[in-house]
mmCIF file of C-alpha atoms in Angstrom:
data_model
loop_
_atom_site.group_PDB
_atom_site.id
_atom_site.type_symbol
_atom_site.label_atom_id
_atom_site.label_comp_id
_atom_site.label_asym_id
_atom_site.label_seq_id
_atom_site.Cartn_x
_atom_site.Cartn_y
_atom_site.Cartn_z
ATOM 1 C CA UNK A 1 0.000 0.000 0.000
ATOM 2 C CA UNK A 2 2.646 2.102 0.752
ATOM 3 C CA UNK A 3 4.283 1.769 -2.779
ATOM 4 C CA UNK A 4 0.519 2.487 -4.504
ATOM 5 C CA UNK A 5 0.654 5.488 -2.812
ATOM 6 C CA UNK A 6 3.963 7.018 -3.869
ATOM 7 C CA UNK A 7 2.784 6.700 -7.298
ATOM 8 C CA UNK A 8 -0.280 9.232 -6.600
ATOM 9 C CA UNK A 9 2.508 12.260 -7.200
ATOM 10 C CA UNK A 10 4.433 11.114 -9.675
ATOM 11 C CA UNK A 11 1.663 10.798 -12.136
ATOM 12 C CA UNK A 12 0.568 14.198 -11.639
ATOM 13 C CA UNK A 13 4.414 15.285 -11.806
ATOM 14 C CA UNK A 14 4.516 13.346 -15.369
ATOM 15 C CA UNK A 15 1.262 15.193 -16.261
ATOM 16 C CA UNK A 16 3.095 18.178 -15.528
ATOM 17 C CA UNK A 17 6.113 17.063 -17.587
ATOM 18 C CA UNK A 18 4.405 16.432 -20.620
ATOM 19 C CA UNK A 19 4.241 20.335 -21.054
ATOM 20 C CA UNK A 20 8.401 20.693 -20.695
ATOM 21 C CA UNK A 21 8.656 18.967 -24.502
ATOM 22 C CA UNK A 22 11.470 16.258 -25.141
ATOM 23 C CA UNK A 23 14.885 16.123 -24.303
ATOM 24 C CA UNK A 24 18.799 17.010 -24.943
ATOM 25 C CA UNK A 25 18.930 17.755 -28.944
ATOM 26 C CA UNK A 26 21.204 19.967 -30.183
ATOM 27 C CA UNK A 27 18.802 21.721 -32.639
ATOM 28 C CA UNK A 28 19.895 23.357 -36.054
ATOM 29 C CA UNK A 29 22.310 25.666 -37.213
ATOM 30 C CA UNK A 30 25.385 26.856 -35.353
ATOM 31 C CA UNK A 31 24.972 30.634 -35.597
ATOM 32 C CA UNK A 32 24.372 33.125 -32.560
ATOM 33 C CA UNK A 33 21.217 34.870 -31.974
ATOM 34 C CA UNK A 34 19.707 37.879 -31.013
ATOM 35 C CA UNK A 35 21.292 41.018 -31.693
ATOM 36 C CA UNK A 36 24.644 39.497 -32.880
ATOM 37 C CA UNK A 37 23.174 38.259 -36.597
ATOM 38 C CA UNK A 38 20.403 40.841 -37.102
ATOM 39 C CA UNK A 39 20.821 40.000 -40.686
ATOM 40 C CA UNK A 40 19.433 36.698 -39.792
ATOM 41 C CA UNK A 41 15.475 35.614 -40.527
ATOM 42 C CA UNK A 42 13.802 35.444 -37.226
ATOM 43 C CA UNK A 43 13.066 31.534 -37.426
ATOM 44 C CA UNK A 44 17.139 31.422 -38.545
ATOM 45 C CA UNK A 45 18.080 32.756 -34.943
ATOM 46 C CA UNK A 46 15.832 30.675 -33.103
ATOM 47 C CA UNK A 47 16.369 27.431 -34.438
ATOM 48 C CA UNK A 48 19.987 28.386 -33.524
ATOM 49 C CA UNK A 49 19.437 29.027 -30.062
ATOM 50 C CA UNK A 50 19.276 25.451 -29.260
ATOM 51 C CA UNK A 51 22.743 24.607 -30.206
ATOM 52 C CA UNK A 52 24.375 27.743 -28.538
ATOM 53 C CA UNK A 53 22.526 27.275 -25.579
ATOM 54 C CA UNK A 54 23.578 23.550 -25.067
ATOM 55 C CA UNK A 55 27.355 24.864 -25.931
ATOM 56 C CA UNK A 56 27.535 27.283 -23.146
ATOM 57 C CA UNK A 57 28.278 23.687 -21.072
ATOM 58 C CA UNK A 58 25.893 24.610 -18.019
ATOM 59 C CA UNK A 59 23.112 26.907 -16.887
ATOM 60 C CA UNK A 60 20.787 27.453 -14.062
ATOM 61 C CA UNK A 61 17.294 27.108 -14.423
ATOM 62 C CA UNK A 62 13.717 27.676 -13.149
ATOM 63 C CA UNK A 63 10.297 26.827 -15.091
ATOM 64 C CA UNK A 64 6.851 27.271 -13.943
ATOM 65 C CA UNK A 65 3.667 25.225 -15.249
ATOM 66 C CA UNK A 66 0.182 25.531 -15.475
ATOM 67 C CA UNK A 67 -1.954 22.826 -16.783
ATOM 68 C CA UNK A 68 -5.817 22.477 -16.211
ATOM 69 C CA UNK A 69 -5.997 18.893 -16.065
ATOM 70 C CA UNK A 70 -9.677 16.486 -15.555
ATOM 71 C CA UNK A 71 -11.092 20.136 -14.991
ATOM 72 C CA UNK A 72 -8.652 20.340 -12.405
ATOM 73 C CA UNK A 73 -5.768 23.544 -12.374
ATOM 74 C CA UNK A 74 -2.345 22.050 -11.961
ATOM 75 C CA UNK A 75 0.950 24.357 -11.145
ATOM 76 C CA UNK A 76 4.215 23.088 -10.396
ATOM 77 C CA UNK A 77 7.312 25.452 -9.985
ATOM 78 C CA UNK A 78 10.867 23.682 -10.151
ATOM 79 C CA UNK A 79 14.582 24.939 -9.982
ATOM 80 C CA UNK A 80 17.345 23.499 -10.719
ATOM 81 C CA UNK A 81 20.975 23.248 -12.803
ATOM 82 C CA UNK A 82 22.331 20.945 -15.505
ATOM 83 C CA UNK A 83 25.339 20.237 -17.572
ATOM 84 C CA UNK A 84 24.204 19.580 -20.998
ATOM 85 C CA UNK A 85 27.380 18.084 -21.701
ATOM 86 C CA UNK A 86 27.561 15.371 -18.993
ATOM 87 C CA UNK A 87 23.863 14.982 -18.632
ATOM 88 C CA UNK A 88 23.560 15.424 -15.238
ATOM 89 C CA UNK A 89 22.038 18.070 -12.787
ATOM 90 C CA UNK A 90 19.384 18.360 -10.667
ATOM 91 C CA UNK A 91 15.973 19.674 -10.048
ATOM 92 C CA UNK A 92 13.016 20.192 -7.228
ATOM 93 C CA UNK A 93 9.699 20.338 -8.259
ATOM 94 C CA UNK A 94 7.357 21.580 -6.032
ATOM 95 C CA UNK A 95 3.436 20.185 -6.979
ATOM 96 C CA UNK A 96 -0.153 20.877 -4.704
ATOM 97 C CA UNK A 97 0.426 17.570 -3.274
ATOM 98 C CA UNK A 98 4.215 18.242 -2.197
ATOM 99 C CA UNK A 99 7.682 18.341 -3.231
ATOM 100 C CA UNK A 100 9.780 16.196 -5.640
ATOM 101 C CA UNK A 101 13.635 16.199 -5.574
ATOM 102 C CA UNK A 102 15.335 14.675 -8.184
ATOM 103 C CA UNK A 103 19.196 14.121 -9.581
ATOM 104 C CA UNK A 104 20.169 12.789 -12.591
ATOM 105 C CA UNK A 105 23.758 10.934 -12.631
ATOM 106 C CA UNK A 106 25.564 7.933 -14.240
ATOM 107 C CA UNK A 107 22.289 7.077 -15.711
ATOM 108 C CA UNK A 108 20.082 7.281 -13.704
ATOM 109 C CA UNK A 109 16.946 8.956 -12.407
ATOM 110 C CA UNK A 110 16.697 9.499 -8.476
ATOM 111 C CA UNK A 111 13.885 10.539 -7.102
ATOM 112 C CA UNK A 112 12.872 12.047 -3.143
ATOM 113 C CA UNK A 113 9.296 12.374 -2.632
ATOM 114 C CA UNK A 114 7.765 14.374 0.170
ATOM 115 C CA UNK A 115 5.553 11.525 1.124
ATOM 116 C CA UNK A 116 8.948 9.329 2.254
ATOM 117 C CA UNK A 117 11.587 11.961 3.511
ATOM 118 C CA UNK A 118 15.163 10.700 2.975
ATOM 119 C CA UNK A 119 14.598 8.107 0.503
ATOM 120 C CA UNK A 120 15.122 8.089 -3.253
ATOM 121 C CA UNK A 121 14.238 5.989 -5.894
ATOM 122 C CA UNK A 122 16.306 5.173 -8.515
ATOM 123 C CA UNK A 123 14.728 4.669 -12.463
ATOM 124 C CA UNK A 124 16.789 3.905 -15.466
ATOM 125 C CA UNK A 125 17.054 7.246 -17.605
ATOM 126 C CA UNK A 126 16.604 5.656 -20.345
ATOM 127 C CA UNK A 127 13.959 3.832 -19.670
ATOM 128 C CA UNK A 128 11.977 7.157 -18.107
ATOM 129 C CA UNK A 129 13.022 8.878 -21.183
ATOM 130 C CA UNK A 130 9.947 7.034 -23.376
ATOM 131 C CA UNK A 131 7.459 8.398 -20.891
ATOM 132 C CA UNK A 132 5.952 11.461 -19.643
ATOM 133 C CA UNK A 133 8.308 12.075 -17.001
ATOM 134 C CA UNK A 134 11.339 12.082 -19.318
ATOM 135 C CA UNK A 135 10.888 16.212 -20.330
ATOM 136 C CA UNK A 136 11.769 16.630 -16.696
ATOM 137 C CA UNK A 137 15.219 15.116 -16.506
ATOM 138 C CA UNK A 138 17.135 17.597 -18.928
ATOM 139 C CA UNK A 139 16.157 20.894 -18.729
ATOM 140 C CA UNK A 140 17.574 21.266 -22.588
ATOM 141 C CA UNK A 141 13.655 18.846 -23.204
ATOM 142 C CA UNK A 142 12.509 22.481 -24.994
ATOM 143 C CA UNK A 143 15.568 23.473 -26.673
ATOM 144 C CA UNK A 144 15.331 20.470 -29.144
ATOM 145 C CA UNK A 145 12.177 21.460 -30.241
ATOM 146 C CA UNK A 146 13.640 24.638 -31.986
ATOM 147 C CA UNK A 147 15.174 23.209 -34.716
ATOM 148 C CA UNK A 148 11.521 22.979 -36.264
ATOM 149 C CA UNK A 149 10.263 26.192 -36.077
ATOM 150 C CA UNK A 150 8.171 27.394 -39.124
ATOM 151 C CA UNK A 151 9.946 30.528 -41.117
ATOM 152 C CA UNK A 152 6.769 32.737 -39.705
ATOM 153 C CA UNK A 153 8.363 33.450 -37.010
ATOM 154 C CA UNK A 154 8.164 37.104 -35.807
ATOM 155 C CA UNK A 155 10.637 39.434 -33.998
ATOM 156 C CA UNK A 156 8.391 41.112 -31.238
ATOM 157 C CA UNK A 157 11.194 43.516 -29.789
ATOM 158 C CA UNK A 158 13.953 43.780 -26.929
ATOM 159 C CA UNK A 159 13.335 43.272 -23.526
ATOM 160 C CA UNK A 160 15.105 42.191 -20.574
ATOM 161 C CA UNK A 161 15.020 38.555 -18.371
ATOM 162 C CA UNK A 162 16.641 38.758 -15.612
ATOM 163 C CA UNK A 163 18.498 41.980 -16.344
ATOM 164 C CA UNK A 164 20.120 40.813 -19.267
ATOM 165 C CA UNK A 165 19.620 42.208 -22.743
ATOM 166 C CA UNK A 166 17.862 39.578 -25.287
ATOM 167 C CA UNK A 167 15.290 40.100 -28.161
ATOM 168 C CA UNK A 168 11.827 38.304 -28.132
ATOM 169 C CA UNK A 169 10.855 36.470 -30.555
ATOM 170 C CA UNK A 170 7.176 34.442 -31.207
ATOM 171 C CA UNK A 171 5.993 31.769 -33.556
ATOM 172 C CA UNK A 172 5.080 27.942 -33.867
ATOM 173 C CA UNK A 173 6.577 24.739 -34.347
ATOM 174 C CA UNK A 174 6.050 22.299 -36.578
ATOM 175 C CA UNK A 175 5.617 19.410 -34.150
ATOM 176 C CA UNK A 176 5.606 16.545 -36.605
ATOM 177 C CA UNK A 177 9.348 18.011 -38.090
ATOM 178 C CA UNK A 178 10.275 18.179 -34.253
ATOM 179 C CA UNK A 179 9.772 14.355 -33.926
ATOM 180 C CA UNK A 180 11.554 13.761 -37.397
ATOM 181 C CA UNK A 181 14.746 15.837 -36.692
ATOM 182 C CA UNK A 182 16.213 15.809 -33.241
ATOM 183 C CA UNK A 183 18.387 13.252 -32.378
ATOM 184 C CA UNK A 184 17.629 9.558 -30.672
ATOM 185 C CA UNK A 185 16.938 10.835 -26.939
ATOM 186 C CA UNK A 186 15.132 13.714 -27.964
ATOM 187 C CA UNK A 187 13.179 11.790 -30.267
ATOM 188 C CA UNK A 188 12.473 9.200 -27.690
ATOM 189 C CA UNK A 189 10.928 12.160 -25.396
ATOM 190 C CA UNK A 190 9.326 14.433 -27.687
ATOM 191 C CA UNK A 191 7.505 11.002 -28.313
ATOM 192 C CA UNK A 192 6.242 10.259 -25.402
ATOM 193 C CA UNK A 193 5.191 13.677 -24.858
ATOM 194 C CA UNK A 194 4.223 16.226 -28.026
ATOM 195 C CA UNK A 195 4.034 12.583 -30.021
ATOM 196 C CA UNK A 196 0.900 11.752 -27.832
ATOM 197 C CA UNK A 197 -0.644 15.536 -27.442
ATOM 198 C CA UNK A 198 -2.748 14.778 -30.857
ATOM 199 C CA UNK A 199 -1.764 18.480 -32.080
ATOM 200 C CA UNK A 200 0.255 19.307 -35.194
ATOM 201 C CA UNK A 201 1.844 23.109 -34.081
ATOM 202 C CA UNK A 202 2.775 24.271 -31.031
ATOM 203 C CA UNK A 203 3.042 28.378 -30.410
ATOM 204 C CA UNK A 204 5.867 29.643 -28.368
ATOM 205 C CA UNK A 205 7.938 32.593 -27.226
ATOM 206 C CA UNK A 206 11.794 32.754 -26.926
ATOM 207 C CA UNK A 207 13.634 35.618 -25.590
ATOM 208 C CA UNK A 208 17.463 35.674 -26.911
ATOM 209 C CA UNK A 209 20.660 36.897 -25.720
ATOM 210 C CA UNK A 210 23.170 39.000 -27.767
ATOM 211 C CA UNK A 211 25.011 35.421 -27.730
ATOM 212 C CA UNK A 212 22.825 33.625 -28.747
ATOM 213 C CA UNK A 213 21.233 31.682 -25.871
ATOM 214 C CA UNK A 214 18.252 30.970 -25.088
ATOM 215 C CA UNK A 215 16.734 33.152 -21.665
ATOM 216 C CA UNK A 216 13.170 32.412 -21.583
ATOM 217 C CA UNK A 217 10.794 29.765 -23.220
ATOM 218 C CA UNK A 218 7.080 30.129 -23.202
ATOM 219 C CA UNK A 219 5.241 27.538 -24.647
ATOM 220 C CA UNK A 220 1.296 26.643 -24.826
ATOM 221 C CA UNK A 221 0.210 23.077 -25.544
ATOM 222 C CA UNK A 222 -3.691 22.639 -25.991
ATOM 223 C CA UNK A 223 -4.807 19.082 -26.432
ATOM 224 C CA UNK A 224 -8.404 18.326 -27.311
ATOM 225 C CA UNK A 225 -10.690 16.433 -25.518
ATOM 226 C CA UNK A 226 -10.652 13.091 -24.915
ATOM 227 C CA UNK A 227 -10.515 9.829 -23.113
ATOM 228 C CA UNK A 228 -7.223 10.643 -20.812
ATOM 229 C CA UNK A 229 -8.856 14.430 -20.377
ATOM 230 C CA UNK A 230 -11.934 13.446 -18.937
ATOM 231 C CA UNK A 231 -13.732 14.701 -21.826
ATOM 232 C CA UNK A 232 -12.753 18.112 -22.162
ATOM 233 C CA UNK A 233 -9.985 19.861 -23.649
ATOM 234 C CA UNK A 234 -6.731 20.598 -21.335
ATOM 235 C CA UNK A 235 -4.698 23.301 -22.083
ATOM 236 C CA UNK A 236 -0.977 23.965 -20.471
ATOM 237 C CA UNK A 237 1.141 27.064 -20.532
ATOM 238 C CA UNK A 238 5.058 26.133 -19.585
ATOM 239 C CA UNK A 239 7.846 28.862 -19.255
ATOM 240 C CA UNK A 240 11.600 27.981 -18.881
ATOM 241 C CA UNK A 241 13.631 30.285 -18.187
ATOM 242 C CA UNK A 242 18.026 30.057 -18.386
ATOM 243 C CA UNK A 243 20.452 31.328 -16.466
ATOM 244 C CA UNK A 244 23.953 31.812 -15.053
ATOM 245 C CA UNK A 245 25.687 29.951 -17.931
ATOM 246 C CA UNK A 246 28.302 27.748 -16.938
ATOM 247 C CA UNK A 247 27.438 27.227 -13.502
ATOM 248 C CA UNK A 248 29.333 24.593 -11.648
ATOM 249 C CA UNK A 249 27.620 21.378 -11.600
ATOM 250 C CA UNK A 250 28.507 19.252 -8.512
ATOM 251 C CA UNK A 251 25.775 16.218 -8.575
ATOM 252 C CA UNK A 252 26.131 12.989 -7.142
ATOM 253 C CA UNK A 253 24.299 9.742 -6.602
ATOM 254 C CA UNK A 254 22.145 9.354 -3.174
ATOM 255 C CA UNK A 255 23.801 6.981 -0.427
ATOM 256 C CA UNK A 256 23.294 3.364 -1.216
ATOM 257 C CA UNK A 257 21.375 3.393 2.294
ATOM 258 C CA UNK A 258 18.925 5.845 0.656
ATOM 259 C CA UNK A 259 18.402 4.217 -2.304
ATOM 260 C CA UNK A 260 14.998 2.417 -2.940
ATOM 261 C CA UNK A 261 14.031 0.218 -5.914
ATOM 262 C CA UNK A 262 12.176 2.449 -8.423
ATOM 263 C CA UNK A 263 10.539 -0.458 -10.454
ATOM 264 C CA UNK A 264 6.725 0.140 -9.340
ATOM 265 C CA UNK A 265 7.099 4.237 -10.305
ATOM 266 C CA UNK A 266 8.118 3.283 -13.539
ATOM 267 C CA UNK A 267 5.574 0.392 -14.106
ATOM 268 C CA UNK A 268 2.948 3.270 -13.301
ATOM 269 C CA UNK A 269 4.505 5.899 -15.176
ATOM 270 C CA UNK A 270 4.543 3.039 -18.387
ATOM 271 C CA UNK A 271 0.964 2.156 -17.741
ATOM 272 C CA UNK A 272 0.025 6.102 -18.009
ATOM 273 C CA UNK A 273 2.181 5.983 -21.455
ATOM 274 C CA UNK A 274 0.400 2.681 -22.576
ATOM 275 C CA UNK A 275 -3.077 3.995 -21.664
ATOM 276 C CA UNK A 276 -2.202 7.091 -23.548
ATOM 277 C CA UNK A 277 -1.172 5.357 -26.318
ATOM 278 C CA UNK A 278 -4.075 3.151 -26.788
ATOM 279 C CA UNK A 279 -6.734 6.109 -26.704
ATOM 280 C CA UNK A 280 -5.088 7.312 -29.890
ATOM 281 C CA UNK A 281 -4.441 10.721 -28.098
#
């Protein structure tokens, strides 16, 4: 019983996930952004973005979600810090029904619920990266997804995120290209998350440095109604945003002594994907 009941908040954490897009690409083009190559189309400089973002080695992050789900509003709020080039870092969620802590090192997926203080439970990361949860364990999940945006992308103006100097940009992407052209992992998460939303663009919002890298990511996924909505349409609203590029990334794995077998997480979080699957949306 105990078990059964750890699962309750990491389904509505992989709910929340599905928003955050798929993970670890390296995206298009190798050119910097923002006011660096004005002479650049707007959808040039984004789908760039992804590449120079993942290049700066490291970053600090925070994203924010809001997702009506069953009828039912959904935030969760996480911060964290990753190195894109090691794929590891770490990350605490906070969700309605509690917190979440989770690392990701040598492979692996650990995860500290609320519910059991001082334990974690380890998942295979590549094994969480074909469900819902996998958006969540690289924070890079959205940055793939920019090597398919459409060439209607718009320059909005220049603003500032977090005091620094970047220029906004809006559009869509072409979420059937996404799944085609970002590399295995990505592919594997985008997938399991944009793969199942039954939608065929997605719009967004990037705000770019004078380098190049990406600041902030606003994106808005609206699924339609169906079977694993309760019947009515959900619609989700996820912003990322980047910061203190290469940050020093210190993670390590959990104690052995803290260490708990992960197995009936995933088996729930693979039931969600299956059930997904199988309702065609």
């Amino acid at each position: 019983m105990r078990r059964s009941r750890l699962v309750v908040p990491l389904l509505a954490l992989a709910l929340g996930a599905s928003a955050c897009g798929g993970s670890g690409g390296s995206g298009s083009g190798g050119s910097s952004g923002g006011g660096k190559d004005a002479a650049l189309a707007p959808a040039a400089v984004v789908r760039a973005a992804s590449a120079t973002s993942t290049k700066a080695g490291s970053s600090k992050f925070e994203l924010d979600s809001s997702t009506v789900v069953q009828g039912q509003p959904l935030t969760i709020k996480g911060a964290g810090l990753f190195d894109y080039g090691a794929r590891k870092g770490s990350l605490t969620l906070t969700l309605p029904i509690g917190t979440v802590q989770q690392r990701v090192v040598d492979g692996k997926v650990y995860l500290a619920l609320s519910q059991d203080p001082g334990h974690f439970y380890a998942l295979p990361l590549d094994q969480v990266q074909g469900t819902s949860l996998g958006g969540s364990t690289d924070p890079s999940a959205s940055f793939a997804q920019l090597s398919a945006v459409e060439d209607g992308a718009t320059k909005v103006g220049t603003e500032k995120v977090r005091g620094e100097d970047t220029t906004h940009y809006r559009g869509t992407l072409d979420v059937k290209k996404a799944l085609s052209t970002t590399d295995a992992t990505a592919k594997q998460i985008a997938a399991a998350t944009l793969g199942r939303a039954g939608v065929d663009e997605l719009p967004f919002d990037a705000w770019i440095d004078s380098a190049g890298r990406l600041r902030r990511y606003v994106q808005v996924l609206e699924v339609p109604a169906g079977p694993t909505t309760g019947g009515q349409p959900v619609k989700s609203t996820t912003t990322l945003e980047l910061f203190d590029f290469g940050t020093k990334v210190d993670v390590v794995a959990p104690p052995a002594s803290q260490i708990k077998d992960g197995a009936p997480l995933l088996a729930a979080l693979k039931r969600q994907s299956a059930a997904v699957s199988g309702s065609g949306g």
